[in-house]
Each structure stands twice: as structure tokens, then as C-alpha cells.
Amino acid sequence: MTSISYVKQQRITRLCVRCGLLLMQYGAESAVVVDLSKRLGLALGMNSVECSLNFNAITLTTICDERCITTTRDTINQSINVNLLVQIQQIVNKTEAIVDRNELIDRTTLAFDELDKTVYPTWLVSIFVGASCAAFAYLNGGSWSITAVTFIAGMVAMFTRIYLSKHHFNPFITVIVTAFIASLIGATTYYFDIGNNADIAVASSVLLLIPSFPLINSLSDILKGYVNIGIGRAVFTYMLTLSACVGIVMALVLLRIQHWGF
């Protein structure tokens, strides 16, 4: 094997930690983050790659010819983007499949630079989220008027959530405000006596705040041995749920609704 210089090892280390960082930021479970980061380093010529994860940081070490380079990066929570996760996995697969090592680092770096991070327009996401909330309300026996109110509540709430997230508001504050707006609009069915069952509108309008993906990841991490980060993700998920409850209660108290529930 051709000896790898210190500078090249530095570049490979940065590529590996960049790979892991992107995976963590966009919702991959810990086992996938560690596996792909290690595979990328080995494909680029490292003898060994060690990776350690925390809830908000990643530490990675590459070993080549008994020389170690270690780096640590902080993570910033982003929205779930499965398309991006698939692209990163494809980059790792292509890197492993290439036999010719000439300019492999440059090609891999270029592939990461050209990742497609485009997402659907905010208005389109809001409409479909509103439609899913409305469908849930209809399937639970809500009348057409309840379904319409739920659609508006879900759409406006999702638009608000995306807007606040883009402006880097605290995620818990974002969820509280979103739940408040969704419940406020949904609870108008109580206030103006709209439809056959106002409870359905309130319950369905906050459906978008259920943190299902992070909860599944936290359970998966714990079961696969990544207990620390799994517990951290679980606590984060429970805090999001608590924040949603706070927003709902604030809306109901503001409208002086004394009872709610089936």
C-alpha cells in the first residue's frame, strides 16, 4: 500500500467527520453514522477509523501507519432529510467500489460539495401537512366543517413551524408557538360551535408535532448499544412533547375552554 502523507490523512479525517456530521444533523441513527464514517475512511486508505458520538457532538479518529489524527465537531439539529442520507450512503458505496485511488479524495470531496440539499417549498409542505391532519380528523368521525378547520389549523401551524425553524428559534419555543397556533385555530370549533365534535379538530390539528422519527431513532440507538445518545434523543423527544402540551394548554386557557377530550 502506498504511504499516505500527514496532509492527506488530515483531508480524509475531515471527510469522515463531515460524513458523520451530516448524517447526525439530518436524522440518521447512530449505528448508520458510525458505520458509514468508518467505511468511508477505510475506503480512502485508512488502517482504522474510530468514531464516538454524543447528543450534540461527534469525535472521530483516523489511524494510518501508526499515526493518529483526532477531530471533534459540534452538531446542529436540522430537519429530517432522508434524501440526503441516501445520497451520502451512495457516495460511500461509490468510493468503496472505485479501484483506482488516484484523485479519490478529490472526487469524494467534490461529491460531498455537490450534495442536493433542496427541499420542497414551504407552501407545498404546509398544504400536505394540513391535508394529512384533515384526513385524520375525517377518519375519526369529524364532519366536513371540522375537517376544513383542521386543514387550516394544520397548514398554518406547519408554515409557522418552518418559518421559526429557518430563523433558528429554540426548538422548544418553536413547538410551543406552533402548538399554540394550531390549537387556537382548532379550538375555534368550541368557541363558535362548529361541527359535530370539536375535540377532533383540536386533537388532529397538532398531529404534525408528534416526534415519531426522533423517538424511533432513540429507541433504536438504545437497543443497538448507543445508550448515551439514545437517552439524550429520548429526553429531547419528551421535551418536545411537553412543549406541545404547553402550547395546547395556553390556547385552551386563552379561549377559556373548561373541558377538552373525548
mmCIF file of C-alpha atoms in Angstrom:
data_model
loop_
_atom_site.group_PDB
_atom_site.id
_atom_site.type_symbol
_atom_site.label_atom_id
_atom_site.label_comp_id
_atom_site.label_asym_id
_atom_site.label_seq_id
_atom_site.Cartn_x
_atom_site.Cartn_y
_atom_site.Cartn_z
ATOM 1 C CA MET A 1 0.000 0.000 0.000
ATOM 2 C CA THR A 2 1.260 3.490 -0.863
ATOM 3 C CA SER A 3 2.174 5.541 2.196
ATOM 4 C CA ILE A 4 -0.310 8.319 2.956
ATOM 5 C CA SER A 5 1.098 11.686 3.970
ATOM 6 C CA TYR A 6 0.001 13.596 7.059
ATOM 7 C CA VAL A 7 -1.773 16.205 4.920
ATOM 8 C CA LYS A 8 -3.744 13.537 3.060
ATOM 9 C CA GLN A 9 -4.714 11.892 6.314
ATOM 10 C CA GLN A 10 -5.959 15.254 7.559
ATOM 11 C CA ARG A 11 -8.169 15.596 4.484
ATOM 12 C CA ILE A 12 -9.501 12.070 4.905
ATOM 13 C CA THR A 13 -10.241 12.745 8.579
ATOM 14 C CA ARG A 14 -12.170 15.878 7.659
ATOM 15 C CA LEU A 15 -14.143 13.949 5.028
ATOM 16 C CA CYS A 16 -15.041 11.207 7.511
ATOM 17 C CA VAL A 17 -16.162 13.615 10.209
ATOM 18 C CA ARG A 18 -18.078 15.628 7.620
ATOM 19 C CA CYS A 19 -19.872 12.466 6.570
ATOM 20 C CA GLY A 20 -20.809 11.621 10.161
ATOM 21 C CA LEU A 21 -21.783 15.193 10.951
ATOM 22 C CA LEU A 22 -24.188 15.423 8.022
ATOM 23 C CA LEU A 23 -25.738 12.077 8.912
ATOM 24 C CA MET A 24 -26.309 13.165 12.515
ATOM 25 C CA GLN A 25 -27.716 16.542 11.549
ATOM 26 C CA TYR A 26 -30.279 15.149 9.136
ATOM 27 C CA GLY A 27 -31.683 12.347 11.253
ATOM 28 C CA ALA A 28 -29.649 9.154 10.799
ATOM 29 C CA GLU A 29 -29.471 6.680 13.677
ATOM 30 C CA SER A 30 -26.147 6.301 15.474
ATOM 31 C CA ALA A 31 -25.288 2.877 14.029
ATOM 32 C CA VAL A 32 -25.555 4.278 10.492
ATOM 33 C CA VAL A 33 -23.432 7.317 11.376
ATOM 34 C CA VAL A 34 -20.616 5.202 12.799
ATOM 35 C CA ASP A 35 -20.779 2.561 10.060
ATOM 36 C CA LEU A 36 -20.666 4.956 7.101
ATOM 37 C CA SER A 37 -17.964 7.144 8.653
ATOM 38 C CA LYS A 38 -15.740 4.115 9.232
ATOM 39 C CA ARG A 39 -16.406 2.661 5.792
ATOM 40 C CA LEU A 40 -15.518 5.944 4.119
ATOM 41 C CA GLY A 41 -12.217 6.182 5.990
ATOM 42 C CA LEU A 42 -11.250 2.603 5.169
ATOM 43 C CA ALA A 43 -12.181 3.101 1.512
ATOM 44 C CA LEU A 44 -9.899 6.145 1.376
ATOM 45 C CA GLY A 45 -6.929 4.171 2.676
ATOM 46 C CA MET A 46 -7.005 4.393 6.473
ATOM 47 C CA ASN A 47 -5.961 1.372 8.538
ATOM 48 C CA SER A 48 -8.660 2.075 11.124
ATOM 49 C CA VAL A 49 -11.318 4.637 11.941
ATOM 50 C CA GLU A 50 -12.793 5.133 15.417
ATOM 51 C CA CYS A 51 -15.940 7.177 15.979
ATOM 52 C CA SER A 52 -17.601 8.340 19.197
ATOM 53 C CA LEU A 53 -20.970 10.097 19.323
ATOM 54 C CA ASN A 54 -22.629 12.412 21.815
ATOM 55 C CA PHE A 55 -26.028 14.042 21.547
ATOM 56 C CA ASN A 56 -24.559 17.270 20.146
ATOM 57 C CA ALA A 57 -21.041 16.291 19.049
ATOM 58 C CA ILE A 58 -19.024 13.733 17.103
ATOM 59 C CA THR A 59 -15.416 12.725 17.776
ATOM 60 C CA LEU A 60 -13.523 10.807 15.081
ATOM 61 C CA THR A 61 -10.012 9.353 14.909
ATOM 62 C CA THR A 62 -8.234 8.025 11.835
ATOM 63 C CA ILE A 63 -5.228 5.709 12.169
ATOM 64 C CA CYS A 64 -2.708 5.196 9.358
ATOM 65 C CA ASP A 65 0.825 3.784 9.676
ATOM 66 C CA GLU A 66 0.598 4.086 13.488
ATOM 67 C CA ARG A 67 -0.235 7.789 13.155
ATOM 68 C CA CYS A 68 -3.465 9.102 14.697
ATOM 69 C CA ILE A 69 -5.430 12.229 13.905
ATOM 70 C CA THR A 70 -8.452 13.097 16.044
ATOM 71 C CA THR A 71 -11.070 15.778 15.445
ATOM 72 C CA THR A 72 -14.287 16.843 17.162
ATOM 73 C CA ARG A 73 -17.258 18.683 15.672
ATOM 74 C CA ASP A 74 -20.415 20.151 17.178
ATOM 75 C CA THR A 75 -23.706 19.206 15.557
ATOM 76 C CA ILE A 76 -26.624 21.487 14.755
ATOM 77 C CA ASN A 77 -30.084 19.964 14.552
ATOM 78 C CA GLN A 78 -31.615 20.165 11.083
ATOM 79 C CA SER A 79 -34.900 18.914 9.714
ATOM 80 C CA ILE A 80 -35.163 15.247 8.738
ATOM 81 C CA ASN A 81 -33.930 14.731 5.178
ATOM 82 C CA VAL A 82 -33.921 11.082 4.107
ATOM 83 C CA ASN A 83 -32.956 12.027 0.540
ATOM 84 C CA LEU A 84 -29.706 13.498 1.823
ATOM 85 C CA LEU A 85 -28.987 10.396 3.906
ATOM 86 C CA VAL A 86 -29.435 8.203 0.833
ATOM 87 C CA GLN A 87 -27.079 10.419 -1.189
ATOM 88 C CA ILE A 88 -24.354 10.104 1.462
ATOM 89 C CA GLN A 89 -24.738 6.336 1.513
ATOM 90 C CA GLN A 90 -24.396 6.270 -2.270
ATOM 91 C CA ILE A 91 -21.188 8.333 -2.051
ATOM 92 C CA VAL A 92 -19.692 5.848 0.399
ATOM 93 C CA ASN A 93 -20.735 2.909 -1.795
ATOM 94 C CA LYS A 94 -19.163 4.502 -4.894
ATOM 95 C CA THR A 95 -15.963 5.304 -3.005
ATOM 96 C CA GLU A 96 -15.658 1.678 -1.903
ATOM 97 C CA ALA A 97 -16.262 0.433 -5.452
ATOM 98 C CA ILE A 98 -13.505 2.553 -7.062
ATOM 99 C CA VAL A 99 -10.286 0.623 -7.572
ATOM 100 C CA ASP A 100 -8.161 3.481 -8.918
ATOM 101 C CA ARG A 101 -7.048 5.508 -5.874
ATOM 102 C CA ASN A 102 -5.718 8.436 -7.910
ATOM 103 C CA GLU A 103 -7.596 11.653 -7.026
ATOM 104 C CA LEU A 104 -10.100 9.601 -4.997
ATOM 105 C CA ILE A 105 -10.041 12.125 -2.159
ATOM 106 C CA ASP A 106 -10.747 14.996 -4.561
ATOM 107 C CA ARG A 107 -13.634 13.146 -6.171
ATOM 108 C CA THR A 108 -15.156 12.248 -2.816
ATOM 109 C CA THR A 109 -14.808 15.831 -1.600
ATOM 110 C CA LEU A 110 -16.496 17.079 -4.768
ATOM 111 C CA ALA A 111 -19.324 14.596 -4.268
ATOM 112 C CA PHE A 112 -19.978 15.975 -0.770
ATOM 113 C CA ASP A 113 -19.809 19.548 -2.093
ATOM 114 C CA GLU A 114 -22.445 18.716 -4.709
ATOM 115 C CA LEU A 115 -24.961 17.112 -2.343
ATOM 116 C CA ASP A 116 -28.501 18.047 -3.309
ATOM 117 C CA LYS A 117 -29.943 19.757 -0.216
ATOM 118 C CA THR A 118 -33.036 21.141 -1.907
ATOM 119 C CA VAL A 119 -36.337 20.615 -0.118
ATOM 120 C CA TYR A 120 -39.965 21.032 -1.095
ATOM 121 C CA PRO A 121 -41.372 24.591 -0.999
ATOM 122 C CA THR A 122 -42.790 25.716 2.328
ATOM 123 C CA TRP A 123 -46.270 26.299 0.924
ATOM 124 C CA LEU A 124 -46.410 22.798 -0.562
ATOM 125 C CA VAL A 125 -45.279 21.119 2.662
ATOM 126 C CA SER A 126 -47.804 23.177 4.635
ATOM 127 C CA ILE A 127 -50.665 22.187 2.342
ATOM 128 C CA PHE A 128 -49.882 18.478 2.528
ATOM 129 C CA VAL A 129 -49.400 18.554 6.292
ATOM 130 C CA GLY A 130 -52.726 20.345 6.632
ATOM 131 C CA ALA A 131 -54.311 17.724 4.373
ATOM 132 C CA SER A 132 -52.903 14.879 6.495
ATOM 133 C CA CYS A 133 -54.274 16.454 9.684
ATOM 134 C CA ALA A 134 -57.635 16.967 7.979
ATOM 135 C CA ALA A 135 -57.671 13.352 6.793
ATOM 136 C CA PHE A 136 -57.003 12.174 10.347
ATOM 137 C CA ALA A 137 -59.899 14.292 11.605
ATOM 138 C CA TYR A 138 -62.252 12.944 8.919
ATOM 139 C CA LEU A 139 -61.271 9.321 9.577
ATOM 140 C CA ASN A 140 -62.018 9.849 13.264
ATOM 141 C CA GLY A 141 -65.583 10.890 12.533
ATOM 142 C CA GLY A 142 -65.235 14.616 12.051
ATOM 143 C CA SER A 143 -67.731 16.430 9.875
ATOM 144 C CA TRP A 144 -66.726 18.384 6.786
ATOM 145 C CA SER A 145 -66.659 21.624 8.770
ATOM 146 C CA ILE A 146 -64.368 20.027 11.385
ATOM 147 C CA THR A 147 -62.175 18.687 8.595
ATOM 148 C CA ALA A 148 -61.926 22.140 6.993
ATOM 149 C CA VAL A 149 -60.959 23.839 10.262
ATOM 150 C CA THR A 150 -58.370 21.124 10.927
ATOM 151 C CA PHE A 151 -56.903 21.620 7.459
ATOM 152 C CA ILE A 152 -56.467 25.349 8.037
ATOM 153 C CA ALA A 153 -55.038 24.814 11.535
ATOM 154 C CA GLY A 154 -52.519 22.210 10.372
ATOM 155 C CA MET A 155 -51.456 24.244 7.344
ATOM 156 C CA VAL A 156 -50.922 27.482 9.275
ATOM 157 C CA ALA A 157 -49.156 25.646 12.102
ATOM 158 C CA MET A 158 -46.731 23.922 9.731
ATOM 159 C CA PHE A 159 -46.000 27.171 7.940
ATOM 160 C CA THR A 160 -45.239 28.760 11.334
ATOM 161 C CA ARG A 161 -43.008 25.883 12.387
ATOM 162 C CA ILE A 162 -40.941 26.026 9.201
ATOM 163 C CA TYR A 163 -40.642 29.813 9.440
ATOM 164 C CA LEU A 164 -39.413 29.708 13.046
ATOM 165 C CA SER A 165 -37.012 26.836 12.301
ATOM 166 C CA LYS A 166 -35.470 28.709 9.381
ATOM 167 C CA HIS A 167 -34.822 31.655 11.694
ATOM 168 C CA HIS A 168 -33.090 29.362 14.220
ATOM 169 C CA PHE A 169 -35.527 29.750 17.097
ATOM 170 C CA ASN A 170 -35.096 27.410 20.047
ATOM 171 C CA PRO A 171 -36.808 24.110 19.057
ATOM 172 C CA PHE A 172 -38.876 24.017 22.240
ATOM 173 C CA ILE A 173 -40.107 27.584 21.739
ATOM 174 C CA THR A 174 -40.883 26.694 18.123
ATOM 175 C CA VAL A 175 -43.025 23.735 19.195
ATOM 176 C CA ILE A 176 -44.826 25.771 21.885
ATOM 177 C CA VAL A 177 -45.724 28.526 19.419
ATOM 178 C CA THR A 178 -46.749 26.010 16.748
ATOM 179 C CA ALA A 179 -48.939 24.039 19.152
ATOM 180 C CA PHE A 180 -50.480 27.273 20.424
ATOM 181 C CA ILE A 181 -51.416 28.458 16.926
ATOM 182 C CA ALA A 182 -52.713 25.046 15.837
ATOM 183 C CA SER A 183 -54.804 24.637 18.986
ATOM 184 C CA LEU A 184 -56.031 28.221 18.821
ATOM 185 C CA ILE A 185 -57.399 27.715 15.318
ATOM 186 C CA GLY A 186 -58.683 24.206 16.049
ATOM 187 C CA ALA A 187 -60.375 25.340 19.265
ATOM 188 C CA THR A 188 -62.479 27.867 17.382
ATOM 189 C CA THR A 189 -64.780 24.894 16.769
ATOM 190 C CA TYR A 190 -65.572 25.078 20.507
ATOM 191 C CA TYR A 191 -65.847 28.840 20.546
ATOM 192 C CA PHE A 192 -68.185 29.133 17.569
ATOM 193 C CA ASP A 193 -69.840 25.727 17.989
ATOM 194 C CA ILE A 194 -68.686 24.405 14.611
ATOM 195 C CA GLY A 195 -69.218 20.807 13.517
ATOM 196 C CA ASN A 196 -70.228 17.696 15.349
ATOM 197 C CA ASN A 197 -67.213 17.161 17.650
ATOM 198 C CA ALA A 198 -64.815 19.979 18.441
ATOM 199 C CA ASP A 199 -62.430 17.638 20.278
ATOM 200 C CA ILE A 200 -61.465 16.027 16.983
ATOM 201 C CA ALA A 201 -60.334 19.349 15.493
ATOM 202 C CA VAL A 202 -58.091 20.206 18.439
ATOM 203 C CA ALA A 203 -56.537 16.740 18.611
ATOM 204 C CA SER A 204 -55.955 16.462 14.864
ATOM 205 C CA SER A 205 -54.540 19.949 14.338
ATOM 206 C CA VAL A 206 -51.450 19.191 16.467
ATOM 207 C CA LEU A 207 -50.766 15.860 14.777
ATOM 208 C CA LEU A 208 -47.770 17.374 12.968
ATOM 209 C CA LEU A 209 -45.950 17.859 16.298
ATOM 210 C CA ILE A 210 -45.683 14.152 17.132
ATOM 211 C CA PRO A 211 -41.891 13.488 17.187
ATOM 212 C CA SER A 212 -42.118 9.981 15.735
ATOM 213 C CA PHE A 213 -38.818 9.912 13.813
ATOM 214 C CA PRO A 214 -36.609 11.081 16.736
ATOM 215 C CA LEU A 215 -38.414 8.702 19.097
ATOM 216 C CA ILE A 216 -37.782 5.724 16.806
ATOM 217 C CA ASN A 217 -34.126 6.734 16.486
ATOM 218 C CA SER A 218 -33.729 6.995 20.254
ATOM 219 C CA LEU A 219 -35.153 3.522 20.823
ATOM 220 C CA SER A 220 -33.013 2.110 18.013
ATOM 221 C CA ASP A 221 -29.869 3.690 19.484
ATOM 222 C CA ILE A 222 -30.547 2.248 22.940
ATOM 223 C CA LEU A 223 -31.252 -1.234 21.569
ATOM 224 C CA LYS A 224 -28.057 -1.179 19.469
ATOM 225 C CA GLY A 225 -25.817 -0.176 22.348
ATOM 226 C CA TYR A 226 -25.581 3.591 21.877
ATOM 227 C CA VAL A 227 -27.207 4.206 25.247
ATOM 228 C CA ASN A 228 -25.913 7.712 25.954
ATOM 229 C CA ILE A 229 -27.026 9.305 22.709
ATOM 230 C CA GLY A 230 -30.229 7.226 22.769
ATOM 231 C CA ILE A 231 -31.169 8.602 26.180
ATOM 232 C CA GLY A 232 -30.280 12.117 25.035
ATOM 233 C CA ARG A 233 -32.522 11.800 21.989
ATOM 234 C CA ALA A 234 -35.317 10.324 24.119
ATOM 235 C CA VAL A 235 -35.157 13.228 26.593
ATOM 236 C CA PHE A 236 -35.158 15.687 23.695
ATOM 237 C CA THR A 237 -38.238 13.946 22.272
ATOM 238 C CA TYR A 238 -40.073 14.048 25.600
ATOM 239 C CA MET A 239 -39.255 17.739 25.979
ATOM 240 C CA LEU A 240 -40.727 18.394 22.532
ATOM 241 C CA THR A 241 -43.888 16.557 23.584
ATOM 242 C CA LEU A 242 -44.062 18.569 26.809
ATOM 243 C CA SER A 243 -43.621 21.789 24.818
ATOM 244 C CA ALA A 244 -46.525 20.811 22.568
ATOM 245 C CA CYS A 245 -48.694 20.214 25.646
ATOM 246 C CA VAL A 246 -47.766 23.660 26.986
ATOM 247 C CA GLY A 247 -48.819 25.293 23.708
ATOM 248 C CA ILE A 248 -52.140 23.418 23.659
ATOM 249 C CA VAL A 249 -52.962 24.374 27.254
ATOM 250 C CA MET A 250 -52.097 28.022 26.608
ATOM 251 C CA ALA A 251 -54.549 28.151 23.701
ATOM 252 C CA LEU A 252 -57.343 26.471 25.664
ATOM 253 C CA VAL A 253 -56.806 28.769 28.663
ATOM 254 C CA LEU A 254 -56.823 31.841 26.418
ATOM 255 C CA LEU A 255 -60.158 30.818 24.915
ATOM 256 C CA ARG A 256 -61.476 29.866 28.382
ATOM 257 C CA ILE A 257 -62.354 26.363 27.333
ATOM 258 C CA GLN A 258 -63.003 24.466 30.561
ATOM 259 C CA HIS A 259 -63.069 20.945 29.166
ATOM 260 C CA TRP A 260 -61.331 19.087 26.382
ATOM 261 C CA GLY A 261 -61.102 15.445 25.495
ATOM 262 C CA PHE A 262 -63.110 12.528 24.276
#
